[in-house]
Each structure stands twice: as C-alpha cells, then as structure tokens.
Short mmCIF file of C-alpha atoms in Angstrom, two decimals:
data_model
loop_
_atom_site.label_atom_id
_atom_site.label_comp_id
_atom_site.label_asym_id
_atom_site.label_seq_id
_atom_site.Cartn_x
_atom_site.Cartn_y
_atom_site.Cartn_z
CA UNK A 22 97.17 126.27 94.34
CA UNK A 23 94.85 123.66 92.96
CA UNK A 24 92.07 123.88 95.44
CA UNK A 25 92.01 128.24 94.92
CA UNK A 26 90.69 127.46 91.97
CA UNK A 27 86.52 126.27 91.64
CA UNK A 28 85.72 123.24 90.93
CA UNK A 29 83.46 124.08 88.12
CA UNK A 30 86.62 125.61 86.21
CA UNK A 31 88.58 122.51 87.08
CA UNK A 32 86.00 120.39 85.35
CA UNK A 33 85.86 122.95 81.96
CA UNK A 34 89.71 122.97 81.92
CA UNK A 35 90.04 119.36 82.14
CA UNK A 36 87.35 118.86 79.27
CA UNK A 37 88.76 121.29 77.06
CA UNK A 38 92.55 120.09 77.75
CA UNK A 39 91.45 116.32 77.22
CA UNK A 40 89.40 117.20 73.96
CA UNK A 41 92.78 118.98 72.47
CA UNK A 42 94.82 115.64 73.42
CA UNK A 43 92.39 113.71 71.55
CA UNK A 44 92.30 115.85 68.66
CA UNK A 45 96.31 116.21 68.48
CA UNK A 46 96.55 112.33 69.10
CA UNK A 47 94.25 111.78 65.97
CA UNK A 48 95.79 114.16 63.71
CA UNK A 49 99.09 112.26 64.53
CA UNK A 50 98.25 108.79 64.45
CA UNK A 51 96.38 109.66 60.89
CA UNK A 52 99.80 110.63 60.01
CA UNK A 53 101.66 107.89 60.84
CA UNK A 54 99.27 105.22 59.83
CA UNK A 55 100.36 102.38 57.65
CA UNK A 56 97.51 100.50 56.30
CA UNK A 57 99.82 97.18 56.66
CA UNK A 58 101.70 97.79 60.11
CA UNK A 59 99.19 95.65 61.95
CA UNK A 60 102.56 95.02 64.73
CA UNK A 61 102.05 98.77 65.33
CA UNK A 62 98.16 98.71 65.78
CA UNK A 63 98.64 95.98 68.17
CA UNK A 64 101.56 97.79 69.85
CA UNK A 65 99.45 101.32 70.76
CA UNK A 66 96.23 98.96 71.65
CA UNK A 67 98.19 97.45 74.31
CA UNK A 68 99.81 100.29 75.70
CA UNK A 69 95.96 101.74 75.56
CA UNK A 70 94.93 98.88 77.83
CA UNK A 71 98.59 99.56 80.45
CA UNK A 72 97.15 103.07 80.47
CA UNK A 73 93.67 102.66 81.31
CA UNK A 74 94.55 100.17 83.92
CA UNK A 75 96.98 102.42 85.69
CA UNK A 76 94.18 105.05 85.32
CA UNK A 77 91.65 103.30 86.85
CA UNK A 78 93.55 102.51 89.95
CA UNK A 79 95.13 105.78 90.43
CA UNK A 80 91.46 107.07 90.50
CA UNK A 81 90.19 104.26 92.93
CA UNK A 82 93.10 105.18 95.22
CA UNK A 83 92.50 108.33 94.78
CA UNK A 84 88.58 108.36 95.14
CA UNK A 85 89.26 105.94 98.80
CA UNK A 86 91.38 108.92 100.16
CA UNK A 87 89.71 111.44 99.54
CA UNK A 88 86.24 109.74 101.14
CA UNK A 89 88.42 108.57 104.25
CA UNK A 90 89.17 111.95 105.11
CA UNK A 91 85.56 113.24 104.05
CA UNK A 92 83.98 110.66 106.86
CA UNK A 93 86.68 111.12 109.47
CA UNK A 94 86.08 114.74 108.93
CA UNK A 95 82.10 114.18 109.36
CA UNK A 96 82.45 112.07 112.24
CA UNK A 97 84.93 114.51 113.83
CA UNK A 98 81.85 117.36 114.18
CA UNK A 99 79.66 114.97 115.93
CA UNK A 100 82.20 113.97 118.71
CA UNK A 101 83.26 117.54 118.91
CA UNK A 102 79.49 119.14 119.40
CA UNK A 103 79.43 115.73 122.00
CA UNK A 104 82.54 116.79 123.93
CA UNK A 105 81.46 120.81 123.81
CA UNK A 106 77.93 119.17 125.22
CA UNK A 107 79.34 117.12 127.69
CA UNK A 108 81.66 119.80 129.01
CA UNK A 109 79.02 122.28 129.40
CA UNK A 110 76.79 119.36 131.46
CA UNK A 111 79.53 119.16 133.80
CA UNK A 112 79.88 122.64 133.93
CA UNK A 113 76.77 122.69 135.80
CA UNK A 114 78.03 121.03 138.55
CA UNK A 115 80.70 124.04 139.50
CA UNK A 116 79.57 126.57 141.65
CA UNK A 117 76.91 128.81 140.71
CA UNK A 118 79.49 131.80 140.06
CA UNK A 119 81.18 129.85 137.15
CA UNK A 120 78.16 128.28 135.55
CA UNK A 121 76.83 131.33 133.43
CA UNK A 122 80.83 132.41 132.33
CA UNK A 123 81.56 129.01 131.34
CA UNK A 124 78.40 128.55 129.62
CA UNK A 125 79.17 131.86 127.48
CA UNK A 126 82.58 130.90 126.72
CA UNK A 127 81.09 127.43 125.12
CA UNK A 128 78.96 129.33 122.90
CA UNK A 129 81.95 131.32 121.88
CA UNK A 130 83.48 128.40 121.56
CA UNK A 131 81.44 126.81 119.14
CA UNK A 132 81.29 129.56 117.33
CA UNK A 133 85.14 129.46 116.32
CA UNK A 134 84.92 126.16 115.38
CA UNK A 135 82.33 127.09 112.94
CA UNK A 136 84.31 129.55 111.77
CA UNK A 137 87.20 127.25 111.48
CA UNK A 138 85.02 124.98 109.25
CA UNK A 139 84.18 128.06 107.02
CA UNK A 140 87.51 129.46 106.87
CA UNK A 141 88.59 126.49 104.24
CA UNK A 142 91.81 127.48 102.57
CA UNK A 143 91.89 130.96 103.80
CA UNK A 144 95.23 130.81 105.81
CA UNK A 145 94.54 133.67 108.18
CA UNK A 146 90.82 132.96 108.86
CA UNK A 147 92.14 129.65 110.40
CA UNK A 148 94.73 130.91 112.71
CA UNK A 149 92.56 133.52 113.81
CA UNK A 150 89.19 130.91 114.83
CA UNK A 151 92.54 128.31 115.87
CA UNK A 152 93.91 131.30 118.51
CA UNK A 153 90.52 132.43 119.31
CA UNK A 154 89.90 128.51 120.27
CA UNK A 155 93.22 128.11 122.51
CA UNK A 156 92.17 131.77 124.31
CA UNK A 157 88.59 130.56 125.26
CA UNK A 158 89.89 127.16 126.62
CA UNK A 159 92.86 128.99 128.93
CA UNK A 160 89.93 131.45 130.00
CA UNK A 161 87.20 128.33 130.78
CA UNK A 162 90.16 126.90 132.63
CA UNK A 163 91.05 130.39 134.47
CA UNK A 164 87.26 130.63 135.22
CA UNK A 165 87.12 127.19 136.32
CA UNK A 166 90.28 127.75 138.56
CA UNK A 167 88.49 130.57 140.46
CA UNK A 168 85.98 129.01 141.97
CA UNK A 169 88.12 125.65 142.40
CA UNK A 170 87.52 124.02 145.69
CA UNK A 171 91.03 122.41 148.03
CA UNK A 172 90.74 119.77 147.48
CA UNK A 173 89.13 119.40 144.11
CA UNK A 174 85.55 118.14 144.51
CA UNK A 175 84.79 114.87 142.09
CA UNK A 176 82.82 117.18 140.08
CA UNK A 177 85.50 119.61 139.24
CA UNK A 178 88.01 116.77 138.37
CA UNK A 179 84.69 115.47 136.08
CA UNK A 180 85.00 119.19 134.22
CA UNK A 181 88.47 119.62 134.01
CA UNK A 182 88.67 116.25 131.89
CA UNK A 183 85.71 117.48 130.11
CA UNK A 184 87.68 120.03 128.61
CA UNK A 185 90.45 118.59 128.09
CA UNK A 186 88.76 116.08 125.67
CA UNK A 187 87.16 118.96 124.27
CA UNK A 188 90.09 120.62 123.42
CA UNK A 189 91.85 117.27 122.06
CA UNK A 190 89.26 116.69 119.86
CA UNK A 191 89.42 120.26 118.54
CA UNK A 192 93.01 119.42 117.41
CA UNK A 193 92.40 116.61 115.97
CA UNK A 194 89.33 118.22 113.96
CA UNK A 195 91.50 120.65 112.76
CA UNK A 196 94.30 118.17 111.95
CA UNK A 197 92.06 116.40 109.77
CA UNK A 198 90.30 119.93 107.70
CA UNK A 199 94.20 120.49 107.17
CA UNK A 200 94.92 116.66 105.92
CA UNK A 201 93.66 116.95 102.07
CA UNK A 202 94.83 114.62 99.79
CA UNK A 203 98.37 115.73 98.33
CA UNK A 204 98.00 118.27 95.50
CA UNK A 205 100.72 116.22 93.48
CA UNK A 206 98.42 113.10 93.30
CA UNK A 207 96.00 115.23 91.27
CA UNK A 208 98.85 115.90 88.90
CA UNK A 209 100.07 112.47 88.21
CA UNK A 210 96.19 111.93 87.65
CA UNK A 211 95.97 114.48 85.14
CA UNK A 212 99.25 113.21 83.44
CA UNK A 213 97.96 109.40 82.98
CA UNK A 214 94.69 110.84 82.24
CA UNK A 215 95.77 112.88 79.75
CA UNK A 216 98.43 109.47 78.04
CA UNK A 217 95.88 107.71 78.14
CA UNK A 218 93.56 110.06 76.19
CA UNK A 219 96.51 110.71 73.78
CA UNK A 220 96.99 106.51 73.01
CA UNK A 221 93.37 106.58 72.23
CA UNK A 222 92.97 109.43 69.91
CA UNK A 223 96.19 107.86 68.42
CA UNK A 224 94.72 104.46 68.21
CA UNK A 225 91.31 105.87 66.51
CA UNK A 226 94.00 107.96 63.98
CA UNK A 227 95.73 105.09 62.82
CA UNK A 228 92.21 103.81 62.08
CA UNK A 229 91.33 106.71 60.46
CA UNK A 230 88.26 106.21 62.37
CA UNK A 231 87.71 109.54 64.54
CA UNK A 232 84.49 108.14 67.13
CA UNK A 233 84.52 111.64 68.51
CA UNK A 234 81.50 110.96 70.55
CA UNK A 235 82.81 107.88 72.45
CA UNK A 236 86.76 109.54 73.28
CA UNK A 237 84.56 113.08 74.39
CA UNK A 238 82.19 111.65 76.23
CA UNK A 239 85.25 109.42 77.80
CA UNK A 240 87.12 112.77 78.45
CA UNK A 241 83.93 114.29 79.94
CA UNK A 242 83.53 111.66 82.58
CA UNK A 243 87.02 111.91 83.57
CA UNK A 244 86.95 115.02 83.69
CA UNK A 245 83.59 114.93 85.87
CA UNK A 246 85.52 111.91 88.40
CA UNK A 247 88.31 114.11 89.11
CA UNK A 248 85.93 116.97 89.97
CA UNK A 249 84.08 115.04 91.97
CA UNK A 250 87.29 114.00 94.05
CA UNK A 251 88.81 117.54 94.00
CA UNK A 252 85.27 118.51 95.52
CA UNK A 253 84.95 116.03 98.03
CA UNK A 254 88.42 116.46 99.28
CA UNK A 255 87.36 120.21 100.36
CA UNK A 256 85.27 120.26 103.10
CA UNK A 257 83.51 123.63 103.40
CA UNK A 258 83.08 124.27 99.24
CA UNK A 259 81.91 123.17 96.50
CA UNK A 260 78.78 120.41 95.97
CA UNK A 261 79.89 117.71 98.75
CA UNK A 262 80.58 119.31 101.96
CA UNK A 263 80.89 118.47 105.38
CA UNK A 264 77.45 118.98 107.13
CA UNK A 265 77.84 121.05 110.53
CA UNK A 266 74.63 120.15 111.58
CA UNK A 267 75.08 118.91 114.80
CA UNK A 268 77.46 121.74 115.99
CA UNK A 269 75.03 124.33 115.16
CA UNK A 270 72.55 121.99 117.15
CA UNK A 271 74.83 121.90 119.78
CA UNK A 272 75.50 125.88 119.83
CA UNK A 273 71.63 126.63 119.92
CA UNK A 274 70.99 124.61 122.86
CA UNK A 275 73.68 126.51 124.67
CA UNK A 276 72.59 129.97 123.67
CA UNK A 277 68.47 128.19 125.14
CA UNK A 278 70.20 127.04 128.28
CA UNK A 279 71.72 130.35 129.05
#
C-alpha cells in the first residue's frame, strides 16, 4: 500500500503529521510544567536521548537495506544484458537456419525484461513481461532443438548453457525487483519518529520555550530521510532509479546485428 502512494506525498504527509506532534507535544508539556520539577525535566530529556538513539539506528538499518537491494538490483542488469549478449554470440555458432530466429527472439527478449523493470508495482504488468519471458526461452530452446545435431556439437552444448544462465539470471533479477524492504519497517520508523518528535515538543513545553524552527526543520529532514529510503527502495520510480542502460545497449546491438 505504501509504495502506491508518490513519494512526494509521503514526504508532505510526514511533514505535516510530524509538525502536529510537535505542536500537540508543546501544548501538553506547557500544561504540565512545574517550574520546580527539575526530576521531571531530567526524566523526558533522557527518554529524548533513548528515542533519538533508537531513531537513528532504525534509519541506518534501514538506509543499508534499502541500498543493498538498490546495488544488487543495478548489478543484476549488467550481468543480465552480459548473459542475453553472450547467448546471442553463441547463437552464431548454430546453423545458419537458427541464427536469424534466435537472434529475434533475444530482442524480444530484452524487451520483456524492460518491461519487467517498468512494470514496478503493477501486479499484472509483471506476470505478463514474467510469462512472455518463460515463452521466448521454451521457443529459443524449441528453435535451438530443430536444428540440433546427434550428437550435440561443442557449440550447441556452448548455447544451450548460454541460455540457461540467461534464464537464471532473469529469475534472480526478478527475485530481487520483488525483494523491497518490508512495508512494516517503514511503520515502526514512522512510530519512533513520530515519539521521538512528541518527547521533544514536550521537552521544549515544559520549557515554555517553543524553538519552532529547530523541531520543524528536525521534522523536515526526517521527513526528507525517509523519502529518500522509500524512493530508493523502488526501482523504476521516483528520483533514484535503477539505470537500464546497459540492457537497452545490449537490445540495440541486437536489433544492428540482425
């Protein structure tokens, strides 16, 4: 549910949610405040300093998980456009009546997993480019297997392996556009966020000191962190995505070598 909604209303929610906390935490601490309960001051400044803490390394964990997946999603489209490469070199070594079908079918190919990429969260664009990947592998093999050779030359064993790495790393590709970091973690962060934003507003009102431009600028650049993770942790929207460079590379030196 989370990541249907854009980023840029994630960030205005959380500002405008963390800016009410603030203001209700004031207003309440004001109220309670008892010029001569230091014990109580010293109590909430603590629990200010638990808070923080906890928030700062739910957001590092949070920030490392998110740019794990990120790179091993990055580095998954090079080796993919390098398997789809190599399986197309090897398809030149066939005969010459499976070289041009084959080299079609790899275009197509890399065309789906484009269109995997861009599918995102859209549920049935995925299983459509995921089928339309698993029908152009069984007909590459069923081409391959027409023109196979008994006994299998060296060079057909060579292309069969080809594509069977090319269709392992497809899976795991997809695996890892499917493996976000868990939408409950983004909860719990906006739950200590929003504690800790509520101890600090009710520090300030038991002051009766408001500093409304330190705790909103605070709020703001939580707010802007967990955008930026949200936004990093989908990897075809959004400011940070995952460049498909050297696919489309790969899929316009097909289409040349046609």
């Amino acid at each position: 549910m989370l990541r249907e909604i854009d980023e840029t209303y994630v960030f205005f929610i959380c500002v405008i949610v963390f800016l009410a906390i603030i203001e209700l935490g004031f207003r309440l601490g004001r109220k309670h405040r008892k010029p001569s309960d230091e014990t109580h001051k010293t109590h909430i400044g603590a629990l200010q300093t638990a808070l923080l803490g906890l928030l700062a390394l739910l957001l590092g964990f949070t920030f490392a998980m998110s740019v794990t997946r990120f790179e091993t999603r990055k580095n998954l489209v090079l080796e993919e456009a390098n398997a789809i490469g190599n399986a197309y070199w090897r398809s030149q070594l066939l005969p010459p009546a499976a070289r041009a079908p084959i080299a079609a079918l790899l275009v197509e190919y890399t065309t789906t997993a484009l269109d995997f990429h861009d599918a995102d969260n859209d549920s049935a664009r995925q299983a459509a480019a995921g089928a339309a990947s698993r029908r152009i592998e069984r007909q590459i093999r069923s081409t391959a297997a027409s023109v196979l050779e008994s006994p299998p030359s060296i060079s057909t064993i060579m292309f069969i392996q080809a594509i069977n790495e090319m269709a392992q790393v497809n899976e795991k590709r997809r695996v890892a556009l499917e493996n976000h970091v868990p939408e409950p973690v983004f909860y719990l962060l906006f739950i200590v966020t929003s504690g800790a934003m509520a101890f600090i507003a009710y520090g300030t009102g038991l002051q009766k000191r408001r500093r409304l431009i330190s705790t909103g600028l605070f709020a703001t650049l939580i707010s802007l962190v967990l955008t930026f993770i949200l936004d990093v942790d989908q990897p075809s929207s959004g400011v940070i995505t995952v460049s498909q460079e050297s696919m489309l590379r790969m899929k316009a030196t097909l289409e040349q070598e046609r």
